[in-house]
GROMACS .gro file of C-alpha atoms in nm:
model
  245
    1MET     CA    1  -0.193  -0.477  -1.423
    2ALA     CA    2  -0.245  -0.346  -1.774
    3ALA     CA    3   0.134  -0.276  -1.822
    4GLY     CA    4   0.280  -0.593  -1.949
    5GLY     CA    5  -0.067  -0.759  -1.947
    6ARG     CA    6  -0.169  -1.116  -1.884
    7ALA     CA    7  -0.314  -1.355  -2.135
    8ALA     CA    8  -0.684  -1.395  -2.108
    9GLY     CA    9  -0.772  -1.687  -1.881
   10SER     CA   10  -0.409  -1.744  -1.777
   11GLU     CA   11  -0.335  -1.880  -1.423
   12VAL     CA   12  -0.218  -1.636  -1.160
   13ILE     CA   13   0.152  -1.664  -1.072
   14TRP     CA   14   0.079  -1.853  -0.749
   15ALA     CA   15  -0.099  -2.132  -0.932
   16ARG     CA   16   0.219  -2.197  -1.148
   17SER     CA   17   0.487  -2.423  -1.027
   18GLU     CA   18   0.823  -2.243  -0.972
   19ARG     CA   19   1.007  -2.537  -1.107
   20ALA     CA   20   0.920  -2.758  -1.401
   21SER     CA   21   0.882  -3.131  -1.335
   22ARG     CA   22   1.156  -3.200  -1.585
   23GLY     CA   23   1.460  -3.021  -1.712
   24PRO     CA   24   1.750  -2.844  -1.546
   25ARG     CA   25   1.734  -2.683  -1.209
   26PRO     CA   26   1.623  -2.311  -1.241
   27ALA     CA   27   1.915  -2.073  -1.223
   28PHE     CA   28   1.702  -1.814  -1.036
   29THR     CA   29   1.418  -1.813  -0.783
   30ARG     CA   30   1.106  -1.593  -0.792
   31GLU     CA   31   1.230  -1.432  -0.477
   32GLU     CA   32   1.561  -1.324  -0.634
   33ILE     CA   33   1.372  -1.187  -0.933
   34ALA     CA   34   1.131  -0.997  -0.709
   35GLU     CA   35   1.414  -0.853  -0.506
   36ALA     CA   36   1.580  -0.718  -0.822
   37ALA     CA   37   1.258  -0.570  -0.942
   38VAL     CA   38   1.185  -0.404  -0.599
   39ARG     CA   39   1.535  -0.248  -0.597
   40ILE     CA   40   1.475  -0.104  -0.937
   41ALA     CA   41   1.121   0.037  -0.844
   42ASP     CA   42   1.265   0.176  -0.511
   43GLY     CA   43   1.530   0.369  -0.695
   44SER     CA   44   1.347   0.469  -1.011
   45GLY     CA   45   0.979   0.400  -0.975
   46LEU     CA   46   0.745   0.134  -1.094
   47ALA     CA   47   0.751   0.260  -1.455
   48ALA     CA   48   1.128   0.184  -1.469
   49VAL     CA   49   1.067  -0.193  -1.392
   50SER     CA   50   1.080  -0.375  -1.730
   51MET     CA   51   1.131  -0.739  -1.805
   52ARG     CA   52   1.459  -0.643  -1.985
   53ARG     CA   53   1.593  -0.437  -1.697
   54VAL     CA   54   1.504  -0.703  -1.432
   55ALA     CA   55   1.664  -0.979  -1.661
   56THR     CA   56   1.980  -0.770  -1.679
   57ALA     CA   57   1.978  -0.721  -1.287
   58VAL     CA   58   1.957  -1.102  -1.232
   59GLY     CA   59   2.189  -1.189  -1.510
   60CYS     CA   60   1.985  -1.358  -1.775
   61ALA     CA   61   1.846  -1.293  -2.124
   62THR     CA   62   1.509  -1.116  -2.135
   63MET     CA   63   1.332  -1.400  -2.299
   64SER     CA   64   1.468  -1.644  -2.034
   65LEU     CA   65   1.302  -1.440  -1.764
   66TYR     CA   66   0.964  -1.514  -1.917
   67ASN     CA   67   1.022  -1.879  -1.828
   68TYR     CA   68   1.013  -1.773  -1.458
   69VAL     CA   69   0.764  -1.488  -1.473
   70PRO     CA   70   0.522  -1.488  -1.762
   71SER     CA   71   0.440  -1.120  -1.766
   72LYS     CA   72   0.501  -0.781  -1.614
   73GLY     CA   73   0.171  -0.810  -1.425
   74ASP     CA   74   0.297  -1.132  -1.266
   75LEU     CA   75   0.619  -0.959  -1.181
   76VAL     CA   76   0.439  -0.672  -0.997
   77ASP     CA   77   0.237  -0.932  -0.807
   78LEU     CA   78   0.557  -1.102  -0.688
   79MET     CA   79   0.699  -0.750  -0.597
   80VAL     CA   80   0.393  -0.662  -0.379
   81GLU     CA   81   0.400  -0.998  -0.225
   82MET     CA   82   0.770  -0.969  -0.127
   83VAL     CA   83   0.708  -0.632   0.027
   84SER     CA   84   0.402  -0.769   0.210
   85GLY     CA   85   0.650  -0.983   0.393
   86GLU     CA   86   0.769  -0.670   0.580
   87TYR     CA   87   0.461  -0.677   0.808
   88ARG     CA   88   0.561  -0.754   1.168
   89LEU     CA   89   0.261  -0.971   1.278
   90PRO     CA   90   0.258  -1.090   1.633
   91GLU     CA   91   0.178  -1.454   1.719
   92SER     CA   92  -0.178  -1.366   1.804
   93PRO     CA   93  -0.399  -1.057   1.822
   94SER     CA   94  -0.388  -0.832   2.130
   95GLY     CA   95  -0.759  -0.852   2.198
   96ASP     CA   96  -0.808  -0.486   2.102
   97TRP     CA   97  -0.900  -0.507   1.732
   98ARG     CA   98  -0.888  -0.129   1.690
   99ALA     CA   99  -0.539  -0.112   1.818
  100ASP     CA  100  -0.431  -0.410   1.610
  101LEU     CA  101  -0.570  -0.266   1.289
  102LEU     CA  102  -0.425   0.080   1.365
  103GLU     CA  103  -0.082  -0.076   1.413
  104LEU     CA  104  -0.101  -0.266   1.087
  105ALA     CA  105  -0.219   0.060   0.917
  106ARG     CA  106   0.092   0.242   1.051
  107GLN     CA  107   0.314  -0.041   0.927
  108GLU     CA  108   0.162  -0.032   0.583
  109ARG     CA  109   0.211   0.343   0.567
  110ASP     CA  110   0.577   0.293   0.670
  111MET     CA  111   0.615   0.036   0.388
  112MET     CA  112   0.465   0.275   0.134
  113ARG     CA  113   0.710   0.541   0.249
  114ARG     CA  114   0.998   0.292   0.191
  115HIS     CA  115   0.847   0.186  -0.138
  116PRO     CA  116   0.663   0.475  -0.298
  117TRP     CA  117   0.561   0.270  -0.596
  118LEU     CA  118   0.360   0.044  -0.375
  119PRO     CA  119   0.019   0.233  -0.359
  120SER     CA  120  -0.031   0.212  -0.741
  121ALA     CA  121   0.094  -0.140  -0.749
  122VAL     CA  122  -0.119  -0.287  -0.484
  123LEU     CA  123  -0.443  -0.163  -0.646
  124ALA     CA  124  -0.383  -0.416  -0.923
  125HIS     CA  125  -0.238  -0.691  -0.715
  126HIS     CA  126  -0.372  -1.037  -0.677
  127LEU     CA  127  -0.418  -1.107  -0.304
  128LEU     CA  128  -0.319  -1.472  -0.324
  129GLY     CA  129   0.037  -1.497  -0.217
  130PRO     CA  130   0.140  -1.640   0.121
  131ASN     CA  131   0.249  -1.306   0.281
  132THR     CA  132  -0.074  -1.123   0.183
  133LEU     CA  133  -0.284  -1.419   0.294
  134ARG     CA  134  -0.095  -1.429   0.630
  135TYR     CA  135  -0.176  -1.057   0.671
  136MET     CA  136  -0.545  -1.115   0.590
  137GLU     CA  137  -0.560  -1.409   0.831
  138PHE     CA  138  -0.424  -1.204   1.106
  139CYS     CA  139  -0.664  -0.909   1.037
  140LEU     CA  140  -0.962  -1.148   1.048
  141ALA     CA  141  -0.831  -1.311   1.364
  142ALA     CA  142  -0.796  -0.960   1.526
  143LEU     CA  143  -1.167  -0.886   1.423
  144GLU     CA  144  -1.311  -1.201   1.571
  145GLY     CA  145  -1.437  -1.016   1.875
  146SER     CA  146  -1.555  -0.715   1.684
  147GLY     CA  147  -1.917  -0.820   1.638
  148LEU     CA  148  -1.891  -0.765   1.264
  149ASP     CA  149  -1.999  -1.034   1.019
  150ASP     CA  150  -1.746  -1.173   0.774
  151GLY     CA  151  -1.858  -0.944   0.489
  152LEU     CA  152  -1.814  -0.624   0.701
  153LYS     CA  153  -1.476  -0.758   0.829
  154MET     CA  154  -1.345  -0.785   0.467
  155GLU     CA  155  -1.500  -0.448   0.395
  156LEU     CA  156  -1.333  -0.286   0.686
  157ILE     CA  157  -0.993  -0.426   0.586
  158SER     CA  158  -1.035  -0.286   0.236
  159MET     CA  159  -1.146   0.056   0.378
  160VAL     CA  160  -0.838   0.076   0.601
  161ASN     CA  161  -0.607  -0.024   0.323
  162GLY     CA  162  -0.776   0.228   0.085
  163THR     CA  163  -0.733   0.507   0.340
  164VAL     CA  164  -0.364   0.422   0.391
  165ILE     CA  165  -0.308   0.409   0.017
  166SER     CA  166  -0.477   0.747  -0.041
  167MET     CA  167  -0.284   0.922   0.242
  168ALA     CA  168   0.045   0.766   0.139
  169SER     CA  169  -0.006   0.859  -0.228
  170ALA     CA  170  -0.090   1.220  -0.126
  171GLU     CA  171   0.213   1.239   0.094
  172HIS     CA  172   0.440   1.116  -0.183
  173ALA     CA  173   0.291   1.349  -0.444
  174ALA     CA  174   0.348   1.643  -0.214
  175ALA     CA  175   0.705   1.541  -0.160
  176GLU     CA  176   0.770   1.502  -0.527
  177ARG     CA  177   0.609   1.842  -0.601
  178ALA     CA  178   0.826   1.998  -0.334
  179LYS     CA  179   1.137   1.835  -0.482
  180GLU     CA  180   1.046   1.957  -0.827
  181SER     CA  181   0.984   2.319  -0.715
  182GLY     CA  182   1.296   2.349  -0.506
  183HIS     CA  183   1.090   2.451  -0.203
  184SER     CA  184   1.033   2.255   0.114
  185GLU     CA  185   0.696   2.106   0.204
  186GLU     CA  186   0.677   2.358   0.498
  187GLN     CA  187   0.735   2.645   0.258
  188ARG     CA  188   0.461   2.509   0.024
  189ARG     CA  189   0.210   2.479   0.310
  190THR     CA  190   0.290   2.832   0.427
  191ALA     CA  191   0.233   2.979   0.087
  192GLN     CA  192  -0.091   2.778   0.052
  193ALA     CA  193  -0.212   2.897   0.395
  194ASP     CA  194  -0.127   3.262   0.308
  195HIS     CA  195  -0.305   3.245  -0.021
  196LEU     CA  196  -0.617   3.084   0.148
  197ALA     CA  197  -0.627   3.343   0.419
  198LYS     CA  198  -0.622   3.631   0.168
  199THR     CA  199  -0.879   3.465  -0.051
  200VAL     CA  200  -1.140   3.382   0.211
  201GLY     CA  201  -1.077   3.718   0.371
  202THR     CA  202  -1.251   3.877   0.069
  203GLY     CA  203  -1.583   3.768   0.191
  204ARG     CA  204  -1.671   3.568  -0.126
  205TYR     CA  205  -1.649   3.234   0.058
  206PRO     CA  206  -1.824   3.277   0.392
  207ARG     CA  207  -1.893   2.910   0.453
  208VAL     CA  208  -1.526   2.819   0.398
  209ALA     CA  209  -1.415   3.115   0.623
  210ARG     CA  210  -1.646   2.997   0.902
  211ALA     CA  211  -1.540   2.629   0.869
  212LEU     CA  212  -1.171   2.728   0.891
  213ALA     CA  213  -1.229   2.949   1.186
  214ASN     CA  214  -1.410   2.677   1.374
  215SER     CA  215  -1.165   2.404   1.286
  216ALA     CA  216  -0.888   2.298   1.516
  217PRO     CA  217  -0.529   2.290   1.377
  218ALA     CA  218  -0.474   1.971   1.164
  219GLY     CA  219  -0.173   1.860   1.374
  220ASP     CA  220   0.125   1.673   1.242
  221GLN     CA  221   0.094   1.396   0.976
  222ASP     CA  222   0.108   1.119   1.233
  223GLU     CA  223  -0.181   1.269   1.431
  224VAL     CA  224  -0.388   1.321   1.123
  225PHE     CA  225  -0.321   0.971   1.014
  226ALA     CA  226  -0.421   0.812   1.344
  227ARG     CA  227  -0.733   1.024   1.363
  228LEU     CA  228  -0.851   0.939   1.014
  229ILE     CA  229  -0.791   0.549   1.058
  230GLY     CA  230  -0.964   0.578   1.403
  231ARG     CA  231  -1.270   0.717   1.241
  232VAL     CA  232  -1.281   0.451   0.988
  233LEU     CA  233  -1.258   0.197   1.270
  234ASP     CA  234  -1.518   0.372   1.484
  235ALA     CA  235  -1.768   0.378   1.200
  236TYR     CA  236  -1.746  -0.005   1.168
  237ALA     CA  237  -1.762  -0.040   1.547
  238GLY     CA  238  -2.087   0.139   1.519
  239GLN     CA  239  -2.208  -0.105   1.259
  240ALA     CA  240  -2.128  -0.385   1.501
  241GLY     CA  241  -2.318  -0.204   1.788
  242ALA     CA  242  -2.627  -0.156   1.562
  243ALA     CA  243  -2.623  -0.521   1.472
  244GLU     CA  244  -2.609  -0.631   1.830
  245GLY     CA  245  -2.889  -0.380   1.912
   0.00000   0.00000   0.00000
């Protein structure tokens, strides 16, 4: 991540030993530092997470914190890795790869609701920690019977994650806008629908009017989410069928 930065050519945090071979035992663990940073981000947003504030939260000097975490970017990596531990992964896939990936997408969406800073953080995250690798390993295991080659499997996982991130970001932005305006999300949607109906009713946008008239109601957010993720999965299922044909 640009904020805080990393030295050019420096090792990722996972390649660094948490404890030096010599010297006193560390006073804190990376897990404790990440927990403090996550609490700050959950309460005040990712921008509020600074090395100084995290150092204060764990009870050390700011410069001392750099001995544990070299940069703000490394700290964000640790935060995303910690939150990735919230996935509830079964011992083995169910045998239905679509159902497995949809369930993981739902879990990811719930995580992003609990941690609204996560969508922006995960885009710059190094997928090298044990929790994220465990998630990737499970996804690939679930996709073993899909007929997709390894490249398409990785692409599908990225597409599902990207869709979840996009929808979670939009949902959070709408909630923030409603909070700032003092109106509920339902009130905002009603106002938008009324404005759209009046505007397309002028006849200036016939294609938009026709599309709206022929479209089924969107449904609630959970239904829309499941439908969109399902379409991503179906598209890749089609790729597998084409390859087998």
